Coordinates of C-alpha atoms in Angstrom, one line a residue:
X818 CA 21.2 -58.7 61.0
X819 CA 20.6 -60.2 64.2
X820 CA 22.6 -59.2 67.5
X821 CA 22.8 -59.1 71.2
X822 CA 24.4 -55.6 72.5
X823 CA 26.6 -57.4 75.1
X824 CA 27.6 -53.8 76.9
X825 CA 25.7 -50.6 76.8
X826 CA 24.1 -47.8 79.1
X827 CA 21.2 -46.2 79.7
X828 CA 20.7 -43.0 81.9
X829 CA 17.7 -40.6 82.9
X830 CA 19.2 -37.4 84.5
X831 CA 15.8 -37.2 86.2
X832 CA 15.8 -41.0 87.2
X833 CA 19.3 -41.5 89.5
X834 CA 22.2 -38.7 89.9
X835 CA 25.5 -39.0 87.8
X836 CA 28.2 -37.4 89.5
X837 CA 30.7 -37.7 86.4
X838 CA 27.4 -37.2 83.9
X839 CA 26.6 -34.1 85.3
X840 CA 29.8 -32.3 85.7
X841 CA 30.7 -29.5 83.7
X842 CA 33.4 -29.5 81.7
X843 CA 35.6 -31.9 82.8
X844 CA 37.5 -34.1 80.4
X845 CA 37.3 -37.8 80.8
X846 CA 39.7 -40.6 79.6
X847 CA 37.1 -41.7 76.8
X848 CA 36.8 -37.7 75.5
X849 CA 34.5 -34.9 76.1
X850 CA 31.2 -36.0 77.3
X851 CA 29.2 -32.9 76.7
X852 CA 27.3 -34.2 73.8
X853 CA 26.5 -37.2 75.5
X854 CA 25.1 -35.4 78.7
X855 CA 21.5 -36.3 77.9
X856 CA 18.7 -38.8 78.6
X857 CA 20.1 -41.9 76.7
X858 CA 17.0 -44.4 77.0
X859 CA 15.7 -47.8 75.2
X860 CA 14.1 -45.9 72.2
X861 CA 17.6 -43.8 72.0
X862 CA 19.4 -46.9 71.4
X863 CA 16.9 -48.8 68.8
X864 CA 17.6 -45.7 66.9
X865 CA 20.5 -45.9 66.7
X866 CA 20.6 -49.4 66.4
X867 CA 17.9 -49.6 63.7
X868 CA 19.9 -51.1 60.9
X869 CA 20.1 -54.2 63.3
X870 CA 17.3 -56.4 65.0
X871 CA 17.9 -56.0 68.9
X872 CA 17.6 -59.9 70.3
X873 CA 18.8 -58.4 73.2
X874 CA 20.9 -56.1 75.3
X875 CA 23.1 -56.0 78.1
X876 CA 22.9 -52.8 80.7
X877 CA 25.9 -52.1 82.2
X878 CA 25.8 -49.7 85.4
X879 CA 26.3 -46.3 84.7
X880 CA 28.5 -44.9 87.8
X881 CA 25.7 -43.3 89.9
X882 CA 26.2 -41.5 93.2
X883 CA 26.6 -43.6 96.5
X884 CA 23.2 -44.6 97.4
X885 CA 21.7 -44.7 94.1
X886 CA 22.9 -48.0 93.3
X887 CA 19.3 -49.5 93.7
X888 CA 17.8 -47.1 92.2
X889 CA 19.3 -47.5 89.1
X890 CA 18.2 -50.9 89.0
X891 CA 14.5 -51.1 89.7
X892 CA 14.7 -47.8 87.2
X893 CA 16.5 -50.2 84.7
X894 CA 14.0 -52.8 85.4
X895 CA 11.1 -50.9 84.7
X896 CA 12.8 -50.2 81.1
X897 CA 13.0 -53.8 80.5
X898 CA 9.4 -54.5 81.4
X899 CA 8.2 -51.7 79.1
X900 CA 10.6 -51.9 76.2
X901 CA 11.7 -55.5 76.2
X902 CA 15.2 -54.0 76.7
X903 CA 17.8 -54.4 78.2
X904 CA 17.4 -58.3 78.4
X905 CA 19.8 -58.1 81.7
X906 CA 21.1 -55.7 84.2
X907 CA 24.9 -55.8 85.6
X908 CA 24.6 -53.1 88.1
X909 CA 26.8 -51.5 90.7
X910 CA 27.6 -52.8 94.7
X911 CA 30.0 -51.8 96.6
X912 CA 31.3 -55.3 97.1
X913 CA 33.8 -54.6 100.3
X914 CA 30.3 -53.7 102.4
X915 CA 29.9 -55.3 105.3
X916 CA 26.4 -55.7 104.0
X917 CA 27.3 -57.1 100.8
X918 CA 25.2 -59.9 100.8
X919 CA 21.7 -58.1 101.7
X920 CA 22.7 -55.2 98.6
X921 CA 22.9 -58.2 96.1
X922 CA 19.7 -59.7 97.4
X923 CA 18.1 -56.5 96.9
X924 CA 19.4 -56.0 93.6
X925 CA 18.2 -59.5 92.7
X926 CA 14.6 -58.5 93.3
X927 CA 14.5 -57.2 89.6
X928 CA 14.1 -60.3 87.3
X929 CA 16.6 -58.8 84.9
X930 CA 19.6 -58.6 87.6
X931 CA 22.7 -60.9 86.4
X932 CA 25.9 -59.2 88.2
X933 CA 28.0 -56.9 89.1
X934 CA 30.6 -54.2 87.8
X935 CA 32.6 -52.3 90.1
X936 CA 35.6 -50.9 88.2
X937 CA 39.2 -51.8 88.7
X938 CA 41.0 -49.0 86.3
X939 CA 40.0 -46.6 83.8
X940 CA 43.5 -45.2 82.9
X941 CA 46.9 -44.1 84.4
X942 CA 45.6 -40.9 85.5
X943 CA 42.3 -41.2 86.6
X944 CA 43.2 -44.2 88.7
X945 CA 45.6 -42.4 90.5
X946 CA 42.9 -40.5 92.0
X947 CA 40.4 -42.8 92.6
X948 CA 42.5 -45.3 93.9
X949 CA 40.2 -48.0 92.8
X950 CA 42.9 -50.6 92.2
X951 CA 43.5 -51.3 96.0
X952 CA 40.4 -53.2 95.8
X953 CA 42.3 -56.1 94.8
X954 CA 44.1 -55.7 97.7
X955 CA 41.2 -55.9 99.5
X956 CA 40.4 -59.0 101.6
X957 CA 36.7 -57.8 101.9
X958 CA 36.5 -57.6 98.3
X959 CA 37.1 -61.2 97.5
X960 CA 34.6 -61.9 100.1
X961 CA 32.6 -60.1 98.2
X962 CA 33.2 -62.0 94.7
X963 CA 32.4 -65.4 96.6
X964 CA 28.9 -63.6 97.5
X965 CA 28.2 -63.2 94.0
X966 CA 29.4 -67.0 92.9
X967 CA 27.5 -68.5 95.6
X968 CA 24.4 -66.7 93.7
X969 CA 25.1 -67.4 90.5
X970 CA 26.1 -64.2 89.8
X971 CA 28.8 -62.7 87.2
X972 CA 31.5 -59.8 87.2
X973 CA 32.3 -57.3 84.8
X974 CA 35.6 -56.8 85.5
X975 CA 37.0 -53.2 84.2
X976 CA 40.8 -52.8 84.6
X977 CA 44.0 -51.4 82.6
X978 CA 47.0 -54.5 81.7
X979 CA 49.0 -53.0 84.6
X980 CA 46.9 -54.8 87.1
X981 CA 46.4 -58.1 85.0
X982 CA 48.7 -59.8 87.3
X983 CA 46.9 -59.1 90.8
X984 CA 43.6 -59.5 89.0
X985 CA 44.6 -63.1 87.8
X986 CA 45.3 -64.1 91.3
X987 CA 42.5 -63.1 92.5
X988 CA 39.9 -64.4 90.3
X989 CA 42.5 -67.7 90.1
X990 CA 41.5 -68.2 93.7
X991 CA 37.9 -68.1 92.9
X992 CA 36.8 -71.1 90.4
X993 CA 33.3 -71.1 89.5
X994 CA 33.0 -67.4 89.3
X995 CA 31.8 -66.2 86.3
X996 CA 33.3 -63.3 85.0
X997 CA 34.0 -61.0 81.7
X998 CA 36.6 -58.9 80.6
X999 CA 35.4 -55.4 79.7
X1000 CA 36.4 -53.6 76.6
X1001 CA 39.2 -56.0 75.7
X1002 CA 41.1 -55.3 79.1
X1003 CA 42.0 -51.5 78.4
X1004 CA 44.6 -51.9 75.6
X1005 CA 46.0 -48.6 76.1
X1006 CA 49.6 -48.7 74.5
X1007 CA 49.2 -50.3 71.0
X1008 CA 53.0 -49.8 70.4
X1009 CA 53.9 -53.1 69.3
X1010 CA 55.8 -53.8 72.9
X1011 CA 52.1 -52.5 74.5
X1012 CA 50.2 -54.9 72.2
X1013 CA 52.6 -57.6 73.1
X1014 CA 52.0 -57.1 76.9
X1015 CA 48.3 -57.1 76.7
X1016 CA 48.1 -60.4 74.9
X1017 CA 49.9 -61.8 77.6
X1018 CA 47.6 -60.5 80.0
X1019 CA 44.8 -61.6 77.7
X1020 CA 46.3 -65.4 78.1
X1021 CA 46.5 -65.4 81.5
X1022 CA 42.6 -65.0 81.8
X1023 CA 42.1 -67.1 79.0
X1024 CA 44.0 -69.9 80.8
X1025 CA 40.7 -69.3 83.5
X1026 CA 38.0 -71.2 82.0
X1027 CA 35.1 -69.1 83.8
X1028 CA 36.9 -66.0 82.0
X1029 CA 35.2 -64.4 79.1
X1030 CA 36.0 -61.4 76.6
X1031 CA 33.8 -58.5 75.7
X1032 CA 35.0 -57.2 72.6
X1033 CA 34.0 -53.0 73.0
X1034 CA 34.9 -49.6 73.8
X1035 CA 37.4 -49.2 71.0
X1036 CA 36.8 -45.8 70.8
X1037 CA 37.8 -45.0 74.4
X1038 CA 41.6 -45.9 73.6
X1039 CA 41.7 -44.5 70.0
X1040 CA 39.2 -41.9 69.1
X1041 CA 40.2 -42.0 65.4
X1042 CA 40.0 -45.9 65.0
X1043 CA 39.3 -47.7 61.8
X1044 CA 38.9 -51.3 60.8
X1045 CA 42.5 -51.7 60.3
X1046 CA 43.6 -50.6 63.3
X1047 CA 41.0 -52.4 66.0
X1048 CA 41.1 -55.6 63.5
X1049 CA 44.4 -56.9 65.2
X1050 CA 42.2 -56.1 68.3
X1051 CA 39.6 -58.0 67.9
X1052 CA 41.5 -61.1 66.2
X1053 CA 43.5 -61.2 69.1
X1054 CA 40.7 -61.7 71.4
X1055 CA 39.5 -64.5 69.3
X1056 CA 42.4 -65.9 68.8
X1057 CA 43.2 -66.6 72.7
X1058 CA 39.5 -67.0 74.0
X1059 CA 38.0 -68.3 71.3
X1060 CA 34.6 -67.5 69.8
X1061 CA 32.4 -69.2 72.4
X1062 CA 34.4 -67.2 75.2
X1063 CA 33.9 -63.9 73.3
X1064 CA 31.2 -61.5 72.6
X1065 CA 30.9 -58.0 71.2
X1066 CA 29.3 -54.6 72.9
X1067 CA 28.8 -51.3 71.7
X1068 CA 29.7 -49.5 74.7
X1069 CA 27.0 -46.8 73.8
X1070 CA 26.3 -44.0 74.4
X1071 CA 29.7 -43.3 75.2
X1072 CA 31.8 -44.8 72.4
X1073 CA 29.0 -42.6 70.9
X1074 CA 31.5 -40.3 70.7
X1075 CA 33.8 -41.0 68.4
X1076 CA 31.7 -43.2 66.1
X1077 CA 28.2 -44.7 65.1
X1078 CA 26.3 -47.7 65.9
X1079 CA 26.4 -48.8 62.5
X1080 CA 30.1 -48.2 62.1
X1081 CA 31.0 -50.6 65.2
X1082 CA 28.9 -53.3 64.1
X1083 CA 30.2 -52.8 60.4
X1084 CA 33.7 -53.5 61.5
X1085 CA 32.4 -56.0 63.7
X1086 CA 31.1 -57.6 60.4
X1087 CA 33.9 -56.8 58.3
X1088 CA 36.5 -58.4 61.0
X1089 CA 35.0 -61.4 61.3
X1090 CA 33.7 -62.3 57.5
X1091 CA 35.9 -65.0 57.2
X1092 CA 34.5 -67.2 60.4
X1093 CA 32.3 -69.4 60.3
X1094 CA 28.2 -69.2 60.7
X1095 CA 28.8 -70.7 63.8
X1096 CA 31.4 -68.7 64.7
X1097 CA 29.8 -65.4 64.1
X1098 CA 27.0 -66.2 65.6
X1099 CA 28.5 -67.0 68.8
X1100 CA 30.1 -63.8 68.6
X1101 CA 27.1 -61.7 67.7
X1102 CA 24.7 -63.5 69.7
X1103 CA 25.6 -67.1 71.3
X1104 CA 28.2 -66.1 73.7
X1105 CA 26.4 -63.4 75.4
X1106 CA 23.2 -65.1 75.6
X1107 CA 24.6 -67.8 77.3
X1108 CA 26.9 -65.6 79.6
X1109 CA 24.3 -63.8 80.9
X1110 CA 21.4 -66.4 81.3
X1111 CA 19.2 -64.5 78.4

């Protein structure tokens, strides 16, 4: 089956410095990273995805040390030229920096560069330490987002549900900026009340015509997920955004901690089995190709 993986990572521990990845004995919100504290390259991705035809893929910035952001982009570009994957690069750039324009232009020297991810929220515990949610109240960050719009670049938004109202207000003020909601908006609280609140947040984002939704990362919120447990999440996203604004991703190798590549994509196939061929093509290929200009 042909797919475009709209959200995955690649890293080489010798090419860039990844503080979080190289830290030993530190448990993260997504689990114990020890099994993935090794290089993950295009051949590794292709091996994991061997039961599928990767028509394209989108590399999402990994969290390199300050000052290594351009190095990461240029390194991933060499992989794209050598291996044909990834097809697109979503880099890190501090959008609050005073020289944000020149930084974006430097990233744009890589032909596969398509946009930026600057994480707003990961989990309540980690966000309390990093203070990343303060970006939502920073006028300089809004200026940086506008610089993306001016360059026809997109933004990948990773946040937690509690941050939705402030985030919606920011992006509503920037019509024309294409943005993708990472990991379905991080549905941490999967109680009945939590799901109701999460769905309400999805509807707020979906009301913004330039917002898309990436269905990925389920293992971060439920390490023991099953097709039955993620079905309501997947179906909610598709119901609210429509197939023309939803795309699937693996979040590999982070989600490799909890499931195989095949298990993830077979789940997507099973859950969408009742949809039309056109709708399935959008979810597995078309929406990602359109959003990331592949």
